[in-house]
Coordinates of C-alpha atoms and ligand atoms in Angstrom, one line a residue:
X1 CA 15.9 30.5 -19.7
X2 CA 16.0 32.1 -16.5
X3 CA 17.0 29.8 -13.5
X4 CA 14.7 29.8 -10.9
X5 CA 14.9 29.3 -7.1
X6 CA 15.9 26.5 -5.6
X7 CA 13.3 24.8 -4.0
X8 CA 11.7 25.8 -0.7
X9 CA 8.6 23.5 -0.1
X10 CA 6.5 24.8 2.8
X11 CA 6.0 22.5 5.6
X12 CA 2.5 20.8 5.5
X13 CA 0.7 18.4 8.0
X14 CA -0.3 15.6 5.3
X15 CA -3.6 14.0 6.5
X16 CA -4.9 13.3 3.1
X17 CA -4.4 9.9 1.5
X18 CA -0.7 9.9 1.5
X19 CA 2.0 10.6 1.4
X20 CA 2.2 11.3 5.1
X21 CA 4.7 13.4 6.8
X22 CA 7.6 11.3 7.8
X23 CA 9.8 11.2 10.9
X24 CA 12.9 13.4 10.8
X25 CA 15.1 9.9 11.0
X26 CA 13.5 9.4 7.8
X27 CA 14.0 12.9 6.4
X28 CA 17.6 12.8 7.5
X29 CA 18.5 9.2 6.4
X30 CA 17.6 10.6 2.9
X31 CA 20.6 12.8 2.8
X32 CA 23.5 10.3 3.7
X33 CA 26.4 9.9 1.2
X34 CA 25.2 7.8 -2.7
X35 CA 26.5 4.5 -2.7
X36 CA 27.1 2.6 -5.5
X37 CA 24.2 -0.4 -6.2
X38 CA 27.2 -3.4 -5.7
X39 CA 29.2 -1.3 -3.0
X40 CA 29.5 -3.9 0.0
X41 CA 28.2 -1.3 2.3
X42 CA 25.1 -0.8 0.2
X43 CA 24.7 -4.5 -0.4
X44 CA 24.6 -4.8 3.3
X45 CA 22.0 -2.7 3.8
X46 CA 19.9 -4.7 0.8
X47 CA 20.4 -7.6 3.0
X48 CA 19.0 -5.9 6.6
X49 CA 15.9 -3.7 4.2
X50 CA 15.1 -7.1 2.9
X51 CA 15.0 -8.9 6.1
X52 CA 12.9 -6.6 8.1
X53 CA 10.4 -6.6 5.0
X54 CA 9.9 -10.1 5.9
X55 CA 9.1 -9.4 9.3
X56 CA 6.9 -6.3 8.2
X57 CA 5.1 -8.6 6.2
X58 CA 5.2 -11.6 8.7
X59 CA 6.5 -14.0 5.8
X60 CA 9.2 -16.0 6.8
X61 CA 9.2 -18.1 3.5
X62 CA 9.1 -16.9 -0.5
X63 CA 10.4 -13.4 -1.4
X64 CA 10.5 -9.8 -0.1
X65 CA 11.7 -7.1 -1.5
X66 CA 11.0 -3.2 -2.5
X67 CA 10.6 -2.6 -6.0
X68 CA 12.0 0.8 -7.0
X69 CA 8.5 2.1 -8.1
X70 CA 5.4 3.5 -7.1
X71 CA 2.1 1.1 -6.1
X72 CA 0.7 1.3 -9.1
X73 CA 3.8 0.2 -10.8
X74 CA 3.7 -2.8 -7.6
X75 CA 0.1 -3.5 -8.9
X76 CA 0.9 -3.9 -12.0
X77 CA 4.2 -6.0 -11.9
X78 CA 2.3 -8.1 -9.9
X79 CA -0.1 -8.7 -12.5
X80 CA 1.9 -9.1 -15.3
X81 CA 4.4 -11.7 -13.5
X82 CA 1.2 -13.9 -12.3
X83 CA -1.3 -13.9 -15.6
X84 CA -0.7 -14.4 -19.1
X85 CA -2.8 -13.3 -21.9
X86 CA -6.5 -15.4 -21.7
X87 CA -6.3 -15.9 -17.9
X88 CA -8.7 -15.7 -15.7
X89 CA -8.6 -13.1 -12.9
X90 CA -11.6 -12.2 -10.3
X91 CA -11.3 -8.9 -8.9
X92 CA -12.9 -7.5 -5.9
X93 CA -14.3 -3.7 -6.8
X94 CA -15.1 -1.5 -3.7
X95 CA -13.6 1.5 -4.8
X96 CA -11.3 3.0 -7.2
X97 CA -8.2 0.9 -6.8
X98 CA -10.4 -2.2 -7.2
X99 CA -11.3 -0.4 -10.2
X100 CA -7.5 0.0 -11.2
X101 CA -7.0 -3.5 -10.9
X102 CA -9.7 -4.1 -13.4
X103 CA -8.2 -1.7 -15.6
X104 CA -4.4 -3.2 -15.4
X105 CA -6.0 -6.9 -15.9
X106 CA -7.7 -5.5 -19.1
X107 CA -4.8 -4.4 -20.5
X108 CA -2.7 -7.6 -20.1
X109 CA -5.3 -9.1 -21.7
X110 CA -6.6 -11.3 -18.7
X111 CA -10.5 -12.7 -19.1
X112 CA -11.8 -10.2 -16.0
X113 CA -14.5 -11.4 -13.3
X114 CA -15.7 -8.0 -11.7
X115 CA -17.0 -8.6 -7.8
X116 CA -18.4 -5.1 -7.0
X117 CA -19.6 -3.9 -3.6
X118 CA -21.3 -0.2 -3.0
X119 CA -19.1 2.3 -2.0
X120 CA -18.8 2.1 1.9
X121 CA -18.8 -1.5 2.3
X122 CA -16.5 -4.4 1.5
X123 CA -16.9 -6.9 -1.3
X124 CA -18.8 -9.7 0.4
X125 CA -16.5 -12.5 1.0
X126 CA -19.3 -14.8 0.3
X127 CA -19.9 -13.3 -3.3
X128 CA -15.7 -13.6 -4.1
X129 CA -16.0 -17.3 -3.5
X130 CA -19.3 -17.4 -5.2
X131 CA -17.2 -16.3 -8.6
X132 CA -14.7 -18.7 -8.0
X133 CA -17.2 -21.3 -7.5
X134 CA -18.3 -20.4 -10.5
X135 CA -14.6 -19.9 -12.4
X136 CA -12.5 -22.1 -10.2
X137 CA -10.0 -22.0 -12.9
X138 CA -9.5 -18.3 -12.3
X139 CA -5.7 -18.1 -12.3
X140 CA -5.4 -14.9 -9.8
X141 CA -8.1 -13.6 -7.4
X142 CA -7.1 -9.8 -6.3
X143 CA -8.6 -7.4 -3.5
X144 CA -7.7 -4.0 -1.8
X145 CA -7.3 -4.7 2.0
X146 CA -7.3 -1.0 2.6
X147 CA -9.3 1.2 -0.4
X148 CA -8.1 4.6 0.0
X149 CA -11.3 6.0 -2.1
X150 CA -13.8 4.7 0.3
X151 CA -12.2 4.1 3.7
X152 CA -12.9 0.4 4.1
X153 CA -11.1 -2.6 5.2
X154 CA -11.5 -5.8 2.9
X155 CA -11.4 -9.1 5.2
X156 CA -8.6 -11.0 3.5
X157 CA -8.0 -14.3 6.1
X158 CA -11.0 -16.2 4.7
X159 CA -10.4 -15.6 1.1
X160 CA -6.7 -17.5 1.7
X161 CA -8.0 -20.3 3.8
X162 CA -10.3 -21.1 0.8
X163 CA -8.2 -20.8 -2.1
X164 CA -5.1 -22.7 -0.6
X165 CA -5.8 -25.8 -2.1
X166 CA -6.7 -24.1 -5.6
X167 CA -4.6 -23.3 -8.5
X168 CA -5.9 -19.0 -7.9
X169 CA -3.6 -17.0 -6.4
X170 CA -4.5 -14.6 -4.1
X171 CA -3.3 -11.0 -4.8
X172 CA -4.0 -8.8 -2.2
X173 CA -3.0 -4.6 -2.5
X174 CA -1.8 -3.6 0.5
X175 CA -0.7 -0.4 0.4
X176 CA -2.8 1.5 2.6
X177 CA -3.2 -1.1 5.1
X178 CA 0.8 -2.7 5.6
X179 CA 2.1 -0.5 9.0
X180 CA -1.2 0.8 9.8
X181 CA -3.6 -2.6 10.5
X182 CA -3.0 -6.5 10.6
X183 CA -1.0 -7.8 7.5
X184 CA -0.1 -11.7 7.8
X185 CA 0.9 -12.5 4.2
X186 CA 2.2 -15.8 5.0
X187 CA -0.7 -17.1 7.8
X188 CA -3.3 -15.0 5.6
X189 CA -1.8 -17.2 2.6
X190 CA -1.6 -14.2 0.4
X191 CA 0.5 -14.9 -2.4
X192 CA 1.2 -11.2 -3.9
X193 CA 1.1 -8.8 -1.7
X194 CA 2.6 -5.1 -2.7
X195 CA 2.3 -2.2 -0.8
X196 CA 4.2 1.4 -0.9
X197 CA 6.4 3.3 1.2
X198 CA 4.2 6.8 2.1
X199 CA 2.0 5.4 3.9
X200 CA 1.8 3.6 7.0
X201 CA 4.9 2.6 7.0
X202 CA 6.5 5.9 7.3
X203 CA 8.8 6.3 4.4
X204 CA 8.8 8.3 1.3
X205 CA 7.2 8.2 -1.7
X206 CA 9.2 5.6 -5.0
X207 CA 9.4 2.6 -3.7
X208 CA 7.1 -0.6 -3.0
X209 CA 7.6 -3.5 -1.0
X210 CA 5.9 -6.6 -2.4
X211 CA 5.8 -10.5 -0.8
X212 CA 5.5 -13.3 -2.8
X213 CA 4.7 -16.6 -1.5
X214 CA 6.9 -19.8 -2.3
X215 CA 3.6 -20.9 -4.9
X216 CA 3.9 -17.6 -6.7
X217 CA 7.2 -18.0 -7.5
X218 CA 6.7 -21.2 -8.5
X219 CA 3.7 -19.5 -11.1
X220 CA 6.5 -17.1 -12.4
X221 CA 9.0 -20.1 -13.2
X222 CA 6.2 -22.0 -14.9
X223 CA 5.5 -19.0 -17.7
X224 CA 4.9 -19.9 -21.2
X225 CA 5.9 -16.2 -21.8
X226 CA 8.8 -14.0 -20.1
X227 CA 7.4 -11.8 -17.5
X228 CA 8.5 -8.0 -18.3
X229 CA 12.3 -7.3 -17.6
X230 CA 12.0 -4.5 -15.5
X231 CA 9.5 -6.8 -12.9
X232 CA 11.1 -10.0 -13.7
X233 CA 11.1 -11.3 -9.7
X234 CA 13.7 -13.8 -10.7
X235 CA 16.2 -11.0 -11.7
X236 CA 15.1 -9.0 -8.8
X237 CA 15.6 -11.8 -6.2
X238 CA 19.3 -12.2 -8.0
X239 CA 20.0 -8.7 -6.9
X240 CA 18.4 -8.5 -4.0
X241 CA 18.5 -11.9 -1.8
X242 CA 21.4 -14.2 -3.9
X243 CA 24.9 -13.3 -2.9
X244 CA 27.0 -12.2 -4.8
X245 CA 24.3 -9.5 -6.4
X246 CA 23.5 -9.7 -9.9
X247 CA 22.6 -6.1 -11.5
X248 CA 19.5 -5.8 -12.5
X249 CA 19.1 -1.9 -12.3
X250 CA 20.2 0.7 -10.2
X251 CA 18.4 1.2 -6.8
X252 CA 17.7 4.4 -5.7
X253 CA 20.3 4.8 -2.9
X254 CA 18.6 7.6 -0.7
X255 CA 15.2 5.8 -1.1
X256 CA 16.7 2.6 0.1
X257 CA 18.1 4.8 3.2
X258 CA 14.6 6.3 3.5
X259 CA 13.0 2.5 3.7
X260 CA 15.6 1.1 6.0
X261 CA 14.9 3.8 8.4
X262 CA 11.2 3.6 8.1
X263 CA 11.4 0.1 8.8
X264 CA 13.7 0.1 11.7
X265 CA 11.3 2.8 13.0
X266 CA 8.2 0.5 12.6
X267 CA 10.0 -2.5 14.2
X268 CA 11.4 -0.8 16.7
X269 CA 8.0 0.7 17.8
X270 CA 6.3 -3.1 17.2
X271 CA 3.8 -4.1 14.9
X272 CA 1.3 -4.6 17.2
X273 CA 1.8 -1.4 19.1
X274 CA 1.9 0.3 15.8
X275 CA -1.3 -0.9 14.8
X276 CA -2.7 -0.1 18.3
X277 CA -1.5 3.5 17.7
X278 CA -3.0 3.6 14.6
X279 CA -6.5 2.2 15.9
X280 CA -6.3 5.2 18.9
X281 CA -6.0 7.9 16.5
X282 CA -8.3 6.3 14.1
X283 CA -11.2 6.1 16.8
X284 CA -10.5 9.4 18.0
X285 CA -10.9 11.5 14.5
X286 CA -14.0 9.3 13.7
X287 CA -15.8 10.3 17.0
X288 CA -15.0 13.7 16.8
X289 CA -16.2 14.1 12.8
X290 CA -19.3 12.5 14.4
X291 CA -19.8 14.9 17.4
X292 CA -19.6 17.7 14.7
X293 CA -22.4 16.0 12.9
X294 CA -20.4 14.7 10.1
X295 CA -21.4 11.3 8.3
X296 CA -18.3 8.8 7.6
X297 CA -18.9 7.1 4.2
X298 CA -17.6 3.6 5.5
X299 CA -20.0 1.1 7.2
X300 CA -19.2 1.0 11.3
X301 CA -17.9 -2.5 11.1
X302 CA -15.7 -1.9 7.8
X303 CA -13.5 1.2 9.1
X304 CA -10.0 1.9 8.6
X305 CA -8.8 3.9 11.2
X306 CA -5.7 5.1 9.2
X307 CA -8.3 6.5 6.4
X308 CA -11.7 8.1 7.1
X309 CA -13.4 9.0 4.2
X310 CA -16.3 11.9 5.3
X311 CA -19.2 13.0 3.2
X312 CA -18.9 16.7 2.6
X313 CA -22.2 17.8 4.5
X314 CA -24.9 19.5 2.4
X315 CA -23.9 23.4 1.6
X316 CA -20.5 22.8 2.5
X317 CA -18.1 23.7 -0.7
X318 CA -15.7 20.4 -0.2
X319 CA -12.9 22.2 -2.3
X320 CA -13.1 25.7 -0.8
X321 CA -13.0 23.8 2.7
X322 CA -9.7 21.6 1.7
X323 CA -8.1 24.8 0.1
X324 CA -8.6 27.2 3.4
X325 CA -7.2 23.6 5.5
X326 CA -4.4 24.2 3.3
X327 CA -3.9 28.1 3.1
X328 CA -5.0 28.6 6.7
X329 CA -3.5 25.7 8.5
X330 CA -1.1 24.1 6.8
X331 CA -2.8 21.0 6.7
X332 CA -3.8 18.7 3.3
X333 CA -6.7 16.6 3.5
X334 CA -7.9 14.5 0.5
X335 CA -11.4 15.1 -1.8
X336 CA -13.5 12.2 -3.4
X337 CA -11.8 10.6 -6.2
X338 CA -13.6 9.6 -9.6
X339 CA -17.0 8.5 -9.4
X340 CA -17.6 8.7 -5.3
X341 CA -19.8 11.4 -4.1
X342 CA -18.4 14.6 -2.5
X343 CA -15.9 13.4 0.5
X344 CA -12.8 14.5 2.7
X345 CA -10.3 11.7 3.0
X346 CA -8.3 12.0 5.9
X347 CA -5.7 10.0 6.4
X348 CA -3.8 9.9 10.2
X349 CA -1.1 7.5 8.8
X350 CA 2.6 6.4 10.3
X351 CA 3.9 9.5 11.9
X352 CA 0.8 11.3 11.7
X353 CA -1.3 8.5 13.3
X354 CA -1.9 10.4 16.8
X355 CA -4.4 11.7 18.8
X356 CA -3.0 14.7 18.8
X357 CA -2.9 15.3 15.2
X358 CA -6.8 14.0 15.1
X359 CA -7.6 17.0 17.3
X360 CA -5.7 19.6 15.1
X361 CA -7.4 17.8 12.4
X362 CA -10.4 18.4 13.8
X363 CA -10.4 21.8 15.3
X364 CA -9.4 23.0 11.9
X365 CA -12.5 21.3 9.7
X366 CA -14.6 22.8 12.5
X367 CA -13.4 26.5 12.1
X368 CA -13.6 26.1 8.3
X369 CA -17.0 24.7 8.8
X370 CA -18.3 27.0 10.9
Ligands
LIG401 C1 -5.2 1.2 -1.9 C2 -4.2 2.2 -3.1 N1 -3.7 1.4 -4.1 C3 -2.6 1.4 -5.1 C4 -2.5 2.8 -5.1 C5 -1.1 3.6 -5.8 O1 0.0 3.8 -5.3 P1 1.1 4.9 -5.8 O2 -0.1 6.3 -5.7 O3 2.1 4.9 -5.0 O4 1.3 4.8 -7.5 C6 -2.6 3.6 -4.0 C7 -2.6 5.4 -3.9 O5 -2.9 6.1 -3.2 C8 -3.6 2.8 -2.9 O6 -4.6 3.9 -1.8

């Protein structure tokens, strides 16, 4: 076999559903020397990363750590740890990632109660609470906070308040929300909250921060059957939090460095300031899209600033426009996911959440439509 040339990825402006471009500090951090997973200098970084994660999740109690995994694996890890075969779970479905939660629950042998909403709308909290009244024995209720397939924000706070005194744990997908819009894992009563690093947190793909409440940890300890080994949160806690650390798996050092730097950037900026920056960038983009006569999929009051799903107008070829944006402008935007009408999904996440990036995307899109 002839050895190919070393990879030289082109520069892109990543304005799709993630990954997003990262700050040069994050890029540089990944190239630092690899350390062993029990090296005291490495362990100090783990401590700092876990502490910063508690702050970013706004969780003072329970457990926060990053899994060495994608967002999907964090979704699966949580359901696998919280549910046992035959347990009932209520899932709010307003798009592709809600449907993925259902698929994972089915594969785990859970009894699934699906509460759906049309694309572009959030799942009504009342409908979820009605389902809970009909299934008070449900062991978990899961929703997607920021549905990346539609650009819709799901209200969480009332759900958490209603489930606090029940046996039903609240699971929330914060993959696209954490670092971009308000997430209050503890105050909102979220029992298992998972995210990933390549979106609004401004890191690179490959780690999935999670935060667990004390009652989620208790549920895991009381299991009849053991949880999957690779995602056993008690074993992960012994490595990430207990000192001295006990080996569980070889944590990828470059990913930890990138996450550590990304979290430093988040906390230096301040969470509220970061949410405001995402809100401003998203508002500028959405106003510009409407000026171009384009229709945004999400209901006006339910729109995410960091991810906007726009309907491809009659007569335009959505795929061809995306190809031109990439080839002529170096800009990546997403298309629709299975089951959705033709869409462009435009993300302004992390380092890309600025009015300047919004106007670059708008200018390029206008050029490709004209
Ligand atoms: C809301 C949501 N959940 C889960 C995932 C899955 O994350 P990953 O692609 O890192 O597995 C994504 C990815 O885009 C997502 O947007």
